[in-house]
Short mmCIF file of C-alpha atoms in Angstrom, two decimals:
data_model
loop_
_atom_site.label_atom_id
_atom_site.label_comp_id
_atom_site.label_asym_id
_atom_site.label_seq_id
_atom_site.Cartn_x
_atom_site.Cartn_y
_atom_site.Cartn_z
CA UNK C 19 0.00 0.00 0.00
CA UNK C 20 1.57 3.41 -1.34
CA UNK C 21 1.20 6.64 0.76
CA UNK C 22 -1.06 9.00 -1.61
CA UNK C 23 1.04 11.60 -0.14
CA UNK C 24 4.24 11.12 -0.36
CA UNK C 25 4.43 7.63 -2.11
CA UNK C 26 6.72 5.72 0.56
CA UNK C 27 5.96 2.26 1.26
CA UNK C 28 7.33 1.77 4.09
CA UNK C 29 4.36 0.77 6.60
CA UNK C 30 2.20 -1.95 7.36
CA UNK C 31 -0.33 -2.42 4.50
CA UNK C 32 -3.54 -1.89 6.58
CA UNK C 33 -2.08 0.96 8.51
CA UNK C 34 -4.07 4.53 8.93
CA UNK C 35 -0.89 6.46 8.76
CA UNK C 36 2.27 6.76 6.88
CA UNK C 37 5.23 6.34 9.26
CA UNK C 38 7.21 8.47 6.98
CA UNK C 39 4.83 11.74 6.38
CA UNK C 40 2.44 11.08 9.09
CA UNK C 41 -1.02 11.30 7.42
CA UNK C 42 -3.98 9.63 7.54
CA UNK C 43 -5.43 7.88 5.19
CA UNK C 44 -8.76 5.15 4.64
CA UNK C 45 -9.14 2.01 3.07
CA UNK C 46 -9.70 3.76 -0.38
CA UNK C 47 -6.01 5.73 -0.11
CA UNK C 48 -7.91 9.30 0.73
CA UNK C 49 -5.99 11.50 2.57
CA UNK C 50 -8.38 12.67 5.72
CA UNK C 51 -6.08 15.01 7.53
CA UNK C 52 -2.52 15.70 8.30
CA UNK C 53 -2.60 14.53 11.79
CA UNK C 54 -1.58 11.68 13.87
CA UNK C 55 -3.38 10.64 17.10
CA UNK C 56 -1.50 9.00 19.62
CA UNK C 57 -2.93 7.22 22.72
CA UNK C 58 -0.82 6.37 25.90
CA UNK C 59 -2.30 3.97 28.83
CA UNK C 60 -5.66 5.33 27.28
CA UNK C 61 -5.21 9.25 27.05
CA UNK C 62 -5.51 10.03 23.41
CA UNK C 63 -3.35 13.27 21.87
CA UNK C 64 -2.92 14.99 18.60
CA UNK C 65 0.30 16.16 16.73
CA UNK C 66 -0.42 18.50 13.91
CA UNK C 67 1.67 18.70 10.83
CA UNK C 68 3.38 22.50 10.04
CA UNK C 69 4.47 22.37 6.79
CA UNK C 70 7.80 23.68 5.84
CA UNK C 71 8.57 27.40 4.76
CA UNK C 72 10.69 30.38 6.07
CA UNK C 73 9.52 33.65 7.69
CA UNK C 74 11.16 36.40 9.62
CA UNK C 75 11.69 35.22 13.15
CA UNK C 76 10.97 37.77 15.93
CA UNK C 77 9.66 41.49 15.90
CA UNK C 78 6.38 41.72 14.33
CA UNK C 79 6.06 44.40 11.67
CA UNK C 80 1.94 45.17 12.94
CA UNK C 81 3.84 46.20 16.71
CA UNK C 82 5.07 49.75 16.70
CA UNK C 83 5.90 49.64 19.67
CA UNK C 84 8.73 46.63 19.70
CA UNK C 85 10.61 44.92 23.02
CA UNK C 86 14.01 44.54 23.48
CA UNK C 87 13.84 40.58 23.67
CA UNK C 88 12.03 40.54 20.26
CA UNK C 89 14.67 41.92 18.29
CA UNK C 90 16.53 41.11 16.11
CA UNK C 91 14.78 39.73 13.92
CA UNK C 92 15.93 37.02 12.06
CA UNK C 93 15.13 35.20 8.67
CA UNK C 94 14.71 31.54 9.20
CA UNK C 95 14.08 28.53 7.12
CA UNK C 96 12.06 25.19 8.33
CA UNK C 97 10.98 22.23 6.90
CA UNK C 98 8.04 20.35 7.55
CA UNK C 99 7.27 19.06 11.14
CA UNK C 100 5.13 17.93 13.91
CA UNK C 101 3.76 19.88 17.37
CA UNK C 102 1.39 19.03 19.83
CA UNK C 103 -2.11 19.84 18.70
CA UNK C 104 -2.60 21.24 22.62
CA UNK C 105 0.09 21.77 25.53
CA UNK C 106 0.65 18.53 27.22
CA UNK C 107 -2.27 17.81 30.27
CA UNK C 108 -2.18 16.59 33.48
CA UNK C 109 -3.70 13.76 32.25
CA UNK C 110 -1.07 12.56 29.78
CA UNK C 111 1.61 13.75 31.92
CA UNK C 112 0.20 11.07 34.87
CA UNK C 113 -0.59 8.44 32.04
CA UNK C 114 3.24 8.70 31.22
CA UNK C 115 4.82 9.54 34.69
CA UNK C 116 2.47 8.05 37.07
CA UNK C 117 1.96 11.51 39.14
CA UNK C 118 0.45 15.02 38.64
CA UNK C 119 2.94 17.38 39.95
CA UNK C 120 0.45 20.29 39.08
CA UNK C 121 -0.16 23.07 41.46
CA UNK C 122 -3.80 24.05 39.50
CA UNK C 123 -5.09 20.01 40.17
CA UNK C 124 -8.98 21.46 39.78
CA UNK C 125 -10.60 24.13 38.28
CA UNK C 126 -12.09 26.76 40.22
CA UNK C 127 -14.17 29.56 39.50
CA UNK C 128 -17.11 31.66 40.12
CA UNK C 129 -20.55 31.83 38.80
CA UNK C 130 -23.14 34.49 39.38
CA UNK C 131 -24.66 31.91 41.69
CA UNK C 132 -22.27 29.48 42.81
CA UNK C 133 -18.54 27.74 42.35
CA UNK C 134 -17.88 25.39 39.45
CA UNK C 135 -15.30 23.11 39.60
CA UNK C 136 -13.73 20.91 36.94
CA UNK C 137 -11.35 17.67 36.54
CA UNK C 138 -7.77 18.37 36.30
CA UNK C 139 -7.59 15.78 33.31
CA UNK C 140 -7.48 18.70 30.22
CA UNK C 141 -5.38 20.96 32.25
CA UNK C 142 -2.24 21.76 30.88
CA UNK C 143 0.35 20.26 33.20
CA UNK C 144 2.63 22.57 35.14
CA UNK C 145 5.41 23.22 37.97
CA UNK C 146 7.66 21.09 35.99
CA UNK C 147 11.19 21.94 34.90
CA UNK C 148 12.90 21.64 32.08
CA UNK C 149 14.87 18.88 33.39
CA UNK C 150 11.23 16.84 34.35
CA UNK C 151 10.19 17.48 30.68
CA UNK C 152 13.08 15.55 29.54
CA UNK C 153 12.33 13.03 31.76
CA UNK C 154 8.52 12.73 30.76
CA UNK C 155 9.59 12.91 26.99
CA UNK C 156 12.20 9.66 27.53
CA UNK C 157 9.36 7.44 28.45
CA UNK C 158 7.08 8.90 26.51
CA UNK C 159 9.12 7.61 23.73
CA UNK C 160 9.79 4.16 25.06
CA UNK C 161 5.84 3.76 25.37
CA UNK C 162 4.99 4.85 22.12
CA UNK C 163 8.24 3.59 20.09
CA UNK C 164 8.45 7.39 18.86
CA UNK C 165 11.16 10.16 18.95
CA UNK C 166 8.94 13.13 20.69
CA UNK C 167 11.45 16.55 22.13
CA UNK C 168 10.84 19.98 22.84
CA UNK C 169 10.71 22.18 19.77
CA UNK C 170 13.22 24.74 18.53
CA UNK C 171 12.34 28.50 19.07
CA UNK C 172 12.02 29.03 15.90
CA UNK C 173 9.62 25.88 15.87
CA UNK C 174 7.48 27.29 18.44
CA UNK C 175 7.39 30.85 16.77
CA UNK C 176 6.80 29.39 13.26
CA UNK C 177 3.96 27.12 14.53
CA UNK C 178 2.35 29.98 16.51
CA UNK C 179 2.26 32.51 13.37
CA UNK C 180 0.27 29.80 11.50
CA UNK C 181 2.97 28.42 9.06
CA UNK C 182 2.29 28.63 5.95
CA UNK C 183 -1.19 29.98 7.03
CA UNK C 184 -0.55 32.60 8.59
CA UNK C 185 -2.84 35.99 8.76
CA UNK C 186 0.13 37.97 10.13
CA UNK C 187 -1.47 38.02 13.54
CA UNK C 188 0.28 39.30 16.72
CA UNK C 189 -1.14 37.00 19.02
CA UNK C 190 -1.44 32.78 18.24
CA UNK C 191 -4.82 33.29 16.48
CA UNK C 192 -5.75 36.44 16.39
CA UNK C 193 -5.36 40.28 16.67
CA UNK C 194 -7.71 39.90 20.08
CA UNK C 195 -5.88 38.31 22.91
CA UNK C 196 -9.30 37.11 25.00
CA UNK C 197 -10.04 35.26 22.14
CA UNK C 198 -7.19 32.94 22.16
CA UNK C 199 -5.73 32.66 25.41
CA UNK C 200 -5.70 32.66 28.96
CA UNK C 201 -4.01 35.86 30.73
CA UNK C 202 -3.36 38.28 33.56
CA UNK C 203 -7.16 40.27 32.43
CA UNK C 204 -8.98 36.92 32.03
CA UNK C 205 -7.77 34.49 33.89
CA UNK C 206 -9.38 34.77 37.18
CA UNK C 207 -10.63 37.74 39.08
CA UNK C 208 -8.09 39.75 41.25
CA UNK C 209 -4.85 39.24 41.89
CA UNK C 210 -1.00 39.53 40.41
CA UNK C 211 2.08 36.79 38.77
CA UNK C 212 2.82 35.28 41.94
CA UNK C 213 4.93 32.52 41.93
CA UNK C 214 5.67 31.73 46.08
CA UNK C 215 4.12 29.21 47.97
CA UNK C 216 2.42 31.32 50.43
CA UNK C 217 1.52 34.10 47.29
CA UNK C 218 0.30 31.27 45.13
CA UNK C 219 -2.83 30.97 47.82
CA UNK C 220 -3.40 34.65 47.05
CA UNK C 221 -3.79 33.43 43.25
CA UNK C 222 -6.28 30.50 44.11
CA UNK C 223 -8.11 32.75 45.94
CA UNK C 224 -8.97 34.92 43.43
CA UNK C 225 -9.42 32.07 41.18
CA UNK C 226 -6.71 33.24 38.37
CA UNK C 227 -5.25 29.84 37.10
CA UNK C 228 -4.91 27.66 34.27
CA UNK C 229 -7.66 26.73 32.66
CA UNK C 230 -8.44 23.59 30.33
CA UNK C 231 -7.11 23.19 26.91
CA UNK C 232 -8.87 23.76 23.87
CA UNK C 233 -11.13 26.19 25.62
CA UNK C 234 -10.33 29.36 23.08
CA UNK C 235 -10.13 29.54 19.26
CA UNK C 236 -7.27 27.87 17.73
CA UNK C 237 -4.72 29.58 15.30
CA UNK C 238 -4.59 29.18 11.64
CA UNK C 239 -3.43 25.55 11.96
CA UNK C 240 -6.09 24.34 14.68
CA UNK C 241 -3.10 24.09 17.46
CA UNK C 242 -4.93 25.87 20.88
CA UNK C 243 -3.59 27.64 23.32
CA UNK C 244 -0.41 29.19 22.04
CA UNK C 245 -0.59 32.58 24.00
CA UNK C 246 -1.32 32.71 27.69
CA UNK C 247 -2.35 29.18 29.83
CA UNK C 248 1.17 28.13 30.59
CA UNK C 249 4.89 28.95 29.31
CA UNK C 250 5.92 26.37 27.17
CA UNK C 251 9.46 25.17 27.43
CA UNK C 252 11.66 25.54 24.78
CA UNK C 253 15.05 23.00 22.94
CA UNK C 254 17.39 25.94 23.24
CA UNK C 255 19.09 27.09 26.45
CA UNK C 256 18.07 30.74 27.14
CA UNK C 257 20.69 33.30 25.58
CA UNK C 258 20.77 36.14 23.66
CA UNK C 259 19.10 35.88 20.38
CA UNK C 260 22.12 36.81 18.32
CA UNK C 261 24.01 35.02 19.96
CA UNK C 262 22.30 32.12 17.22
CA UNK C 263 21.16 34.31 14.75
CA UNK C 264 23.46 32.09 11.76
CA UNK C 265 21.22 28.86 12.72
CA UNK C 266 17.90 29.71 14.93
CA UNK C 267 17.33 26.16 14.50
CA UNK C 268 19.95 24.33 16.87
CA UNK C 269 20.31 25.40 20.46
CA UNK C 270 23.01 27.14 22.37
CA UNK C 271 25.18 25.38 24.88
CA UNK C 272 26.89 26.71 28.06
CA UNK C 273 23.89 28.41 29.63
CA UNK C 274 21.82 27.45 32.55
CA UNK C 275 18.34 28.39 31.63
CA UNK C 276 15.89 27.48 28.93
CA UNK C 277 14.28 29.30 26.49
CA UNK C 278 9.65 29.78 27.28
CA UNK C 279 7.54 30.93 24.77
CA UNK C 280 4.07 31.69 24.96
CA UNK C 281 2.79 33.83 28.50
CA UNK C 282 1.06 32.23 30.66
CA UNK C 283 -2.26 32.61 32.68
CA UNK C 284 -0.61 34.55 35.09
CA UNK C 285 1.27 37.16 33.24
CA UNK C 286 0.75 40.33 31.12
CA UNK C 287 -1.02 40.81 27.65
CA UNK C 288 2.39 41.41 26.34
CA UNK C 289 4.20 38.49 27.39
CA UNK C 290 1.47 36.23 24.88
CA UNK C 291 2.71 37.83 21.98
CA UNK C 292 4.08 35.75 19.26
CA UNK C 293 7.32 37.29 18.99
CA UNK C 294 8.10 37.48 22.80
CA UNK C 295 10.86 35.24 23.80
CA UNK C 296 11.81 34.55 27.96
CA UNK C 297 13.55 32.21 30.14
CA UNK C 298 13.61 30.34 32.61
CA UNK C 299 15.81 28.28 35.10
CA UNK C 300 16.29 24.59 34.26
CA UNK C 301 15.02 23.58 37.55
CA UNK C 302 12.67 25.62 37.67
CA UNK C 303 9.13 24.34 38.90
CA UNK C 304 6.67 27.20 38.90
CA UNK C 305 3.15 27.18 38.07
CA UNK C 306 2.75 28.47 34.75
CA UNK C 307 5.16 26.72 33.00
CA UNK C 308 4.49 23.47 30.67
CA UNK C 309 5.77 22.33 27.25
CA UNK C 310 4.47 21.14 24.19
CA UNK C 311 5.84 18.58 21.98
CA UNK C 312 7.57 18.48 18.70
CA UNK C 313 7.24 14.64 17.15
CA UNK C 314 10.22 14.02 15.09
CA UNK C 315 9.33 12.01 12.14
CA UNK C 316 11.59 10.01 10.04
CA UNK C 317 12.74 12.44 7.53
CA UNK C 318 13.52 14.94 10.36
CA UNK C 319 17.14 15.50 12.14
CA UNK C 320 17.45 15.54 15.83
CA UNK C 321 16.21 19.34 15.54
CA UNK C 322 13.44 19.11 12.38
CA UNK C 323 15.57 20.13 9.60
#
């Protein structure tokens, strides 16, 4: 059985997928969508093809107003790969790891009338460091037989803009931040970014928090949740960005903090902008920090070249 995509015929001939492209396809050799579902111990997730192109990596030209860590920017190149359709949950995360290390376990917020509470299940997972991720992705790949990793910067960026897709917006989505992500304004009532123990009750208490995936409209390429939620952790460790500007692809070495893309529930409108790049320490477990996952298929590199 041929792949109607990109003619390879190396699979099984009954399979739904092509090992080497990734899509799915029926009985009849119809393409039905480029992207692969993956269940682990019974917690199904997406990865969603990006097809390959180049764009200009970092300050957008619709901001007049641009940030210091979102310049310069820098013309990059990618070919086609694979990121998580959603940030990885807390249910996937347990699945894999056996434990929930999540501070935000349940949902909590008010009605005119009452509290409703949710399951932690399509929460993105968070207080987990960059070192944990690399844990979680390790046997994530022995259960599945796959070769999943954090994805590039340039990945992440490319992937949030929309691809080939794009509409040029400055948020993952849209020009409207409430309508794609979880923030500062929206995600609770009262409150500020506090990350201690004892200030994290203050955020619970005024019920601004995570909230579950999938909830807001997706970007041009139906991946959710790409501004605000959670951080997502980056490949590269954090540095300067032209320090790498010659190949925004492969990561830096000698630094001990990783690169976080996205905002987070917790923080400011600006910090969910597409072009705004952060750090954070590699042990760092606070809790509005995730990842997202980059599948690396078999006409990938180690870093999706």
């Amino acid at each position: 059985m041929k792949c109607p995509n990109c003619n390879s015929t190396e699979h099984e001939p009954n399979a739904r997928f092509c090992h080497v492209c990734g899509c799915q396809f029926d009985d009849e050799q119809e393409i039905l969508s480029f992207v692969r579902v993956f269940n682990v111990k019974g917690v199904e997730f997406k990865m969603i093809q990006v097809k390959g192109g180049s764009f200009m990596m970092g300050a957008h030209k619709k901001i007049e107003d641009v940030f210091s860590n979102e310049n310069p920017g820098i013309p990059v190149h990618l070919d086609t790969f694979w990121i998580g359709e959603t940030e990885v949950t807390q249910e996937l995360w347990k699945a894999v790891m056996g434990e929930n290390p999540s501070k935000f376990k349940e949902l909590k917020r008010w009605s005119l009338s009452n509290l409703i509470l949710s399951s932690y299940k399509s929460r993105p997972v968070e207080s987990v460091s960059w070192e944990d991720c690399q844990d979680f992705i390790k046997e994530l790949n022995r259960l599945t037989n796959e070769k999943f990793r954090l994805p590039t910067e340039a990945e992440w960026e490319y992937a949030a803009r929309g691809g080939q897709q794009s509409h040029g917006y400055i948020y993952a989505g849209s020009n409207n931040l409430d309508d794609v992500a979880w923030y500062l304004d929206n995600s609770g009532n009262v409150g500020g970014p506090y990350y201690s123990d004892k200030e994290l009750q203050k955020i619970t208490k005024n019920h601004r928090q995570t909230h579950p995936v999938k909830l807001k409209s997706p970007n041009e390429l139906g991946i959710y949740d790409m501004s605000g939620n959670v951080w997502e952790w980056c490949q590269e460790e954090s540095s300067p960005r032209h320090l790498y500007k010659n190949d925004p692809t492969s990561p830096i070495i000698g630094y001990d903090a990783h690169k976080i893309r996205g905002g987070s529930c917790l923080c400011q409108s600006c910090e969910s902008l597409i072009s705004w790049s952060s750090g954070g320490y590699n042990g760092s477990h606070l809790p509005d920090i995730g990842l997202r996952l980059i599948l690396v298929s078999k006409t990938n590199n180690e870093y999706g070249k």
